[in-house]
């Protein structure tokens, strides 16, 4: 299933990353969305997946 949703929104470009793990298999994708559509797409993905998005800019000890 879907492991996490990540929201990257500090820059002028807005990205949403989706990562998942199914047993030993891992995968992921990053999509760029417009500023106007960012919140709606993120809300829709949260509803479909049942997962809460994580703002990676606010994670402490994040690797560079």
mmCIF file of N, CA, C and O in Angstrom:
data_model
loop_
_atom_site.group_PDB
_atom_site.id
_atom_site.type_symbol
_atom_site.label_atom_id
_atom_site.label_comp_id
_atom_site.label_asym_id
_atom_site.label_seq_id
_atom_site.Cartn_x
_atom_site.Cartn_y
_atom_site.Cartn_z
ATOM 1 N N UNK A 1 0.807 -1.193 0.000
ATOM 2 C CA UNK A 1 0.000 0.000 0.000
ATOM 3 C C UNK A 1 0.847 1.252 0.000
ATOM 4 O O UNK A 1 2.071 1.182 0.010
ATOM 5 N N UNK A 2 0.210 2.365 -0.073
ATOM 6 C CA UNK A 2 0.898 3.658 -0.078
ATOM 7 C C UNK A 2 1.530 3.880 1.290
ATOM 8 O O UNK A 2 0.868 3.761 2.308
ATOM 9 N N UNK A 3 2.812 4.195 1.306
ATOM 10 C CA UNK A 3 3.520 4.402 2.564
ATOM 11 C C UNK A 3 3.378 5.807 3.104
ATOM 12 O O UNK A 3 3.182 6.003 4.285
ATOM 13 N N UNK A 4 3.468 6.805 2.244
ATOM 14 C CA UNK A 4 3.422 8.183 2.723
ATOM 15 C C UNK A 4 3.194 9.124 1.556
ATOM 16 O O UNK A 4 3.528 8.810 0.424
ATOM 17 N N UNK A 5 2.650 10.265 1.853
ATOM 18 C CA UNK A 5 2.539 11.345 0.885
ATOM 19 C C UNK A 5 3.427 12.474 1.378
ATOM 20 O O UNK A 5 3.420 12.808 2.543
ATOM 21 N N UNK A 6 4.185 13.048 0.475
ATOM 22 C CA UNK A 6 5.058 14.151 0.858
ATOM 23 C C UNK A 6 4.666 15.394 0.086
ATOM 24 O O UNK A 6 4.438 15.340 -1.111
ATOM 25 N N UNK A 7 4.634 16.510 0.765
ATOM 26 C CA UNK A 7 4.305 17.782 0.132
ATOM 27 C C UNK A 7 5.539 18.681 0.143
ATOM 28 O O UNK A 7 6.095 18.947 1.188
ATOM 29 N N UNK A 8 5.932 19.128 -1.028
ATOM 30 C CA UNK A 8 7.058 20.042 -1.155
ATOM 31 C C UNK A 8 6.507 21.351 -1.706
ATOM 32 O O UNK A 8 6.153 21.416 -2.865
ATOM 33 N N UNK A 9 6.436 22.404 -0.884
ATOM 34 C CA UNK A 9 5.764 23.607 -1.370
ATOM 35 C C UNK A 9 6.489 24.915 -1.077
ATOM 36 O O UNK A 9 5.920 25.969 -1.271
ATOM 37 N N UNK A 10 7.709 24.897 -0.629
ATOM 38 C CA UNK A 10 8.406 26.146 -0.305
ATOM 39 C C UNK A 10 8.837 26.910 -1.556
ATOM 40 O O UNK A 10 8.866 28.122 -1.547
ATOM 41 N N UNK A 11 9.185 26.207 -2.625
ATOM 42 C CA UNK A 11 9.649 26.870 -3.831
ATOM 43 C C UNK A 11 8.461 27.350 -4.666
ATOM 44 O O UNK A 11 7.309 27.107 -4.335
ATOM 45 N N UNK A 12 8.744 28.023 -5.778
ATOM 46 C CA UNK A 12 7.682 28.465 -6.672
ATOM 47 C C UNK A 12 7.029 27.285 -7.373
ATOM 48 O O UNK A 12 5.875 27.349 -7.745
ATOM 49 N N UNK A 13 7.779 26.201 -7.560
ATOM 50 C CA UNK A 13 7.211 24.992 -8.125
ATOM 51 C C UNK A 13 6.674 24.141 -6.981
ATOM 52 O O UNK A 13 7.243 24.111 -5.904
ATOM 53 N N UNK A 14 5.570 23.473 -7.215
ATOM 54 C CA UNK A 14 4.916 22.684 -6.179
ATOM 55 C C UNK A 14 4.941 21.210 -6.581
ATOM 56 O O UNK A 14 4.503 20.870 -7.682
ATOM 57 N N UNK A 15 5.452 20.374 -5.695
ATOM 58 C CA UNK A 15 5.592 18.952 -5.983
ATOM 59 C C UNK A 15 4.905 18.117 -4.910
ATOM 60 O O UNK A 15 4.876 18.507 -3.745
ATOM 61 N N UNK A 16 4.381 16.993 -5.326
ATOM 62 C CA UNK A 16 3.832 16.012 -4.402
ATOM 63 C C UNK A 16 4.533 14.701 -4.716
ATOM 64 O O UNK A 16 4.522 14.235 -5.859
ATOM 65 N N UNK A 17 5.159 14.121 -3.706
ATOM 66 C CA UNK A 17 5.833 12.840 -3.861
ATOM 67 C C UNK A 17 5.036 11.750 -3.170
ATOM 68 O O UNK A 17 4.475 11.964 -2.094
ATOM 69 N N UNK A 18 4.947 10.611 -3.820
ATOM 70 C CA UNK A 18 4.236 9.469 -3.255
ATOM 71 C C UNK A 18 5.209 8.301 -3.224
ATOM 72 O O UNK A 18 5.830 7.982 -4.239
ATOM 73 N N UNK A 19 5.372 7.704 -2.043
ATOM 74 C CA UNK A 19 6.224 6.530 -1.922
ATOM 75 C C UNK A 19 5.401 5.370 -1.389
ATOM 76 O O UNK A 19 4.412 5.577 -0.700
ATOM 77 N N UNK A 20 5.801 4.153 -1.735
ATOM 78 C CA UNK A 20 5.076 2.983 -1.262
ATOM 79 C C UNK A 20 6.013 1.801 -1.104
ATOM 80 O O UNK A 20 7.118 1.802 -1.635
ATOM 81 N N UNK A 21 5.533 0.831 -0.362
ATOM 82 C CA UNK A 21 6.273 -0.413 -0.165
ATOM 83 C C UNK A 21 5.264 -1.549 -0.124
ATOM 84 O O UNK A 21 4.257 -1.478 0.567
ATOM 85 N N UNK A 22 5.526 -2.581 -0.897
ATOM 86 C CA UNK A 22 4.702 -3.784 -0.936
ATOM 87 C C UNK A 22 5.636 -4.955 -0.668
ATOM 88 O O UNK A 22 6.335 -5.414 -1.565
ATOM 89 N N UNK A 23 5.700 -5.364 0.591
ATOM 90 C CA UNK A 23 6.683 -6.379 0.974
ATOM 91 C C UNK A 23 8.078 -5.796 0.848
ATOM 92 O O UNK A 23 8.376 -4.742 1.396
ATOM 93 N N UNK A 24 8.926 -6.457 0.081
ATOM 94 C CA UNK A 24 10.294 -5.981 -0.126
ATOM 95 C C UNK A 24 10.390 -4.980 -1.274
ATOM 96 O O UNK A 24 11.414 -4.326 -1.447
ATOM 97 N N UNK A 25 9.335 -4.851 -2.060
ATOM 98 C CA UNK A 25 9.335 -3.950 -3.218
ATOM 99 C C UNK A 25 8.985 -2.531 -2.787
ATOM 100 O O UNK A 25 7.995 -2.306 -2.108
ATOM 101 N N UNK A 26 9.825 -1.565 -3.213
ATOM 102 C CA UNK A 26 9.586 -0.155 -2.911
ATOM 103 C C UNK A 26 9.455 0.608 -4.214
ATOM 104 O O UNK A 26 10.027 0.230 -5.233
ATOM 105 N N UNK A 27 8.707 1.692 -4.176
ATOM 106 C CA UNK A 27 8.553 2.524 -5.357
ATOM 107 C C UNK A 27 8.160 3.928 -4.972
ATOM 108 O O UNK A 27 7.909 4.226 -3.809
ATOM 109 N N UNK A 28 8.107 4.790 -5.972
ATOM 110 C CA UNK A 28 7.713 6.158 -5.706
ATOM 111 C C UNK A 28 7.565 6.959 -6.976
ATOM 112 O O UNK A 28 8.010 6.550 -8.041
ATOM 113 N N UNK A 29 6.917 8.090 -6.832
ATOM 114 C CA UNK A 29 6.712 9.006 -7.946
ATOM 115 C C UNK A 29 6.613 10.423 -7.379
ATOM 116 O O UNK A 29 6.157 10.616 -6.256
ATOM 117 N N UNK A 30 7.042 11.397 -8.158
ATOM 118 C CA UNK A 30 6.888 12.805 -7.793
ATOM 119 C C UNK A 30 6.145 13.489 -8.930
ATOM 120 O O UNK A 30 6.479 13.291 -10.094
ATOM 121 N N UNK A 31 5.129 14.267 -8.587
ATOM 122 C CA UNK A 31 4.381 15.005 -9.603
ATOM 123 C C UNK A 31 4.439 16.493 -9.294
ATOM 124 O O UNK A 31 4.499 16.899 -8.145
ATOM 125 N N UNK A 32 4.466 17.294 -10.344
ATOM 126 C CA UNK A 32 4.430 18.750 -10.185
ATOM 127 C C UNK A 32 3.002 19.210 -10.417
ATOM 128 O O UNK A 32 2.347 18.777 -11.371
ATOM 129 N N UNK A 33 2.500 20.047 -9.531
ATOM 130 C CA UNK A 33 1.145 20.590 -9.672
ATOM 131 C C UNK A 33 1.213 22.106 -9.587
ATOM 132 O O UNK A 33 2.137 22.667 -9.009
ATOM 133 N N UNK A 34 0.225 22.753 -10.167
ATOM 134 C CA UNK A 34 0.208 24.217 -10.119
ATOM 135 C C UNK A 34 -0.113 24.693 -8.698
ATOM 136 O O UNK A 34 -0.688 23.962 -7.898
ATOM 137 N N UNK A 35 0.255 25.924 -8.429
ATOM 138 C CA UNK A 35 -0.001 26.523 -7.113
ATOM 139 C C UNK A 35 -1.499 26.480 -6.800
ATOM 140 O O UNK A 35 -1.901 26.201 -5.672
ATOM 141 N N UNK A 36 -2.321 26.734 -7.794
ATOM 142 C CA UNK A 36 -3.769 26.770 -7.581
ATOM 143 C C UNK A 36 -4.366 25.386 -7.335
ATOM 144 O O UNK A 36 -5.405 25.264 -6.690
ATOM 145 N N UNK A 37 -3.745 24.346 -7.864
ATOM 146 C CA UNK A 37 -4.276 22.986 -7.736
ATOM 147 C C UNK A 37 -3.638 22.193 -6.604
ATOM 148 O O UNK A 37 -4.116 21.106 -6.269
ATOM 149 N N UNK A 38 -2.561 22.691 -6.018
ATOM 150 C CA UNK A 38 -1.780 21.933 -5.035
ATOM 151 C C UNK A 38 -2.634 21.393 -3.895
ATOM 152 O O UNK A 38 -2.642 20.202 -3.614
ATOM 153 N N UNK A 39 -3.365 22.244 -3.221
ATOM 154 C CA UNK A 39 -4.163 21.832 -2.051
ATOM 155 C C UNK A 39 -5.236 20.822 -2.442
ATOM 156 O O UNK A 39 -5.466 19.848 -1.749
ATOM 157 N N UNK A 40 -5.909 21.034 -3.575
ATOM 158 C CA UNK A 40 -6.954 20.120 -4.017
ATOM 159 C C UNK A 40 -6.423 18.739 -4.359
ATOM 160 O O UNK A 40 -7.021 17.719 -3.990
ATOM 161 N N UNK A 41 -5.300 18.691 -5.074
ATOM 162 C CA UNK A 41 -4.692 17.398 -5.424
ATOM 163 C C UNK A 41 -4.249 16.678 -4.164
ATOM 164 O O UNK A 41 -4.492 15.472 -3.996
ATOM 165 N N UNK A 42 -3.615 17.394 -3.248
ATOM 166 C CA UNK A 42 -3.150 16.795 -2.001
ATOM 167 C C UNK A 42 -4.328 16.252 -1.183
ATOM 168 O O UNK A 42 -4.281 15.122 -0.686
ATOM 169 N N UNK A 43 -5.390 17.021 -1.067
ATOM 170 C CA UNK A 43 -6.580 16.587 -0.332
ATOM 171 C C UNK A 43 -7.194 15.350 -0.981
ATOM 172 O O UNK A 43 -7.598 14.407 -0.293
ATOM 173 N N UNK A 44 -7.254 15.338 -2.308
ATOM 174 C CA UNK A 44 -7.785 14.179 -3.023
ATOM 175 C C UNK A 44 -6.955 12.927 -2.789
ATOM 176 O O UNK A 44 -7.501 11.839 -2.556
ATOM 177 N N UNK A 45 -5.634 13.055 -2.835
ATOM 178 C CA UNK A 45 -4.753 11.910 -2.587
ATOM 179 C C UNK A 45 -4.888 11.406 -1.153
ATOM 180 O O UNK A 45 -4.883 10.195 -0.915
ATOM 181 N N UNK A 46 -5.013 12.324 -0.202
ATOM 182 C CA UNK A 46 -5.215 11.912 1.190
ATOM 183 C C UNK A 46 -6.524 11.131 1.333
ATOM 184 O O UNK A 46 -6.573 10.120 2.038
ATOM 185 N N UNK A 47 -7.564 11.573 0.653
ATOM 186 C CA UNK A 47 -8.845 10.889 0.733
ATOM 187 C C UNK A 47 -8.809 9.503 0.121
ATOM 188 O O UNK A 47 -9.342 8.547 0.684
ATOM 189 N N UNK A 48 -8.160 9.365 -1.024
ATOM 190 C CA UNK A 48 -8.086 8.078 -1.717
ATOM 191 C C UNK A 48 -7.197 7.087 -0.968
ATOM 192 O O UNK A 48 -7.519 5.905 -0.872
ATOM 193 N N UNK A 49 -6.080 7.560 -0.432
ATOM 194 C CA UNK A 49 -5.117 6.663 0.203
ATOM 195 C C UNK A 49 -5.397 6.422 1.684
ATOM 196 O O UNK A 49 -4.940 5.427 2.248
ATOM 197 N N UNK A 50 -6.106 7.357 2.323
ATOM 198 C CA UNK A 50 -6.315 7.252 3.763
ATOM 199 C C UNK A 50 -5.086 7.648 4.565
ATOM 200 O O UNK A 50 -5.033 7.459 5.778
ATOM 201 N N UNK A 51 -4.086 8.224 3.907
ATOM 202 C CA UNK A 51 -2.847 8.657 4.567
ATOM 203 C C UNK A 51 -2.814 10.172 4.649
ATOM 204 O O UNK A 51 -3.327 10.872 3.787
ATOM 205 N N UNK A 52 -2.202 10.695 5.708
ATOM 206 C CA UNK A 52 -2.026 12.132 5.894
ATOM 207 C C UNK A 52 -0.721 12.561 5.247
ATOM 208 O O UNK A 52 0.316 11.912 5.418
ATOM 209 N N UNK A 53 -0.744 13.653 4.515
ATOM 210 C CA UNK A 53 0.463 14.181 3.885
ATOM 211 C C UNK A 53 1.434 14.681 4.943
ATOM 212 O O UNK A 53 1.032 15.150 6.007
ATOM 213 N N UNK A 54 2.715 14.594 4.635
ATOM 214 C CA UNK A 54 3.780 15.047 5.520
ATOM 215 C C UNK A 54 4.502 16.197 4.832
ATOM 216 O O UNK A 54 4.950 16.063 3.699
ATOM 217 N N UNK A 55 4.614 17.334 5.508
ATOM 218 C CA UNK A 55 5.372 18.470 4.986
ATOM 219 C C UNK A 55 6.836 18.215 5.296
ATOM 220 O O UNK A 55 7.274 18.364 6.433
ATOM 221 N N UNK A 56 7.608 17.815 4.288
ATOM 222 C CA UNK A 56 8.996 17.441 4.518
ATOM 223 C C UNK A 56 9.875 18.615 4.926
ATOM 224 O O UNK A 56 10.951 18.414 5.462
ATOM 225 N N UNK A 57 9.429 19.846 4.700
ATOM 226 C CA UNK A 57 10.206 21.006 5.140
ATOM 227 C C UNK A 57 10.207 21.140 6.652
ATOM 228 O O UNK A 57 11.027 21.841 7.219
ATOM 229 N N UNK A 58 9.272 20.477 7.335
ATOM 230 C CA UNK A 58 9.172 20.577 8.779
ATOM 231 C C UNK A 58 9.693 19.344 9.527
ATOM 232 O O UNK A 58 9.525 19.246 10.731
ATOM 233 N N UNK A 59 10.325 18.420 8.816
ATOM 234 C CA UNK A 59 10.881 17.225 9.461
ATOM 235 C C UNK A 59 12.273 17.567 9.988
ATOM 236 O O UNK A 59 13.136 18.031 9.252
ATOM 237 N N UNK A 60 12.514 17.308 11.289
ATOM 238 C CA UNK A 60 13.820 17.569 11.892
ATOM 239 C C UNK A 60 14.800 16.485 11.467
ATOM 240 O O UNK A 60 14.434 15.352 11.241
ATOM 241 N N UNK A 61 16.066 16.860 11.381
ATOM 242 C CA UNK A 61 17.157 15.949 11.033
ATOM 243 C C UNK A 61 16.984 15.334 9.655
ATOM 244 O O UNK A 61 17.388 14.222 9.398
ATOM 245 N N UNK A 62 16.370 16.084 8.748
ATOM 246 C CA UNK A 62 16.192 15.609 7.382
ATOM 247 C C UNK A 62 17.536 15.682 6.660
ATOM 248 O O UNK A 62 18.222 16.687 6.713
ATOM 249 N N UNK A 63 17.936 14.605 5.961
ATOM 250 C CA UNK A 63 19.215 14.658 5.238
ATOM 251 C C UNK A 63 19.165 15.700 4.117
ATOM 252 O O UNK A 63 18.108 15.954 3.564
ATOM 253 N N UNK A 64 20.309 16.290 3.819
ATOM 254 C CA UNK A 64 20.366 17.310 2.755
ATOM 255 C C UNK A 64 20.300 16.704 1.410
ATOM 256 O O UNK A 64 20.739 15.794 0.994
#
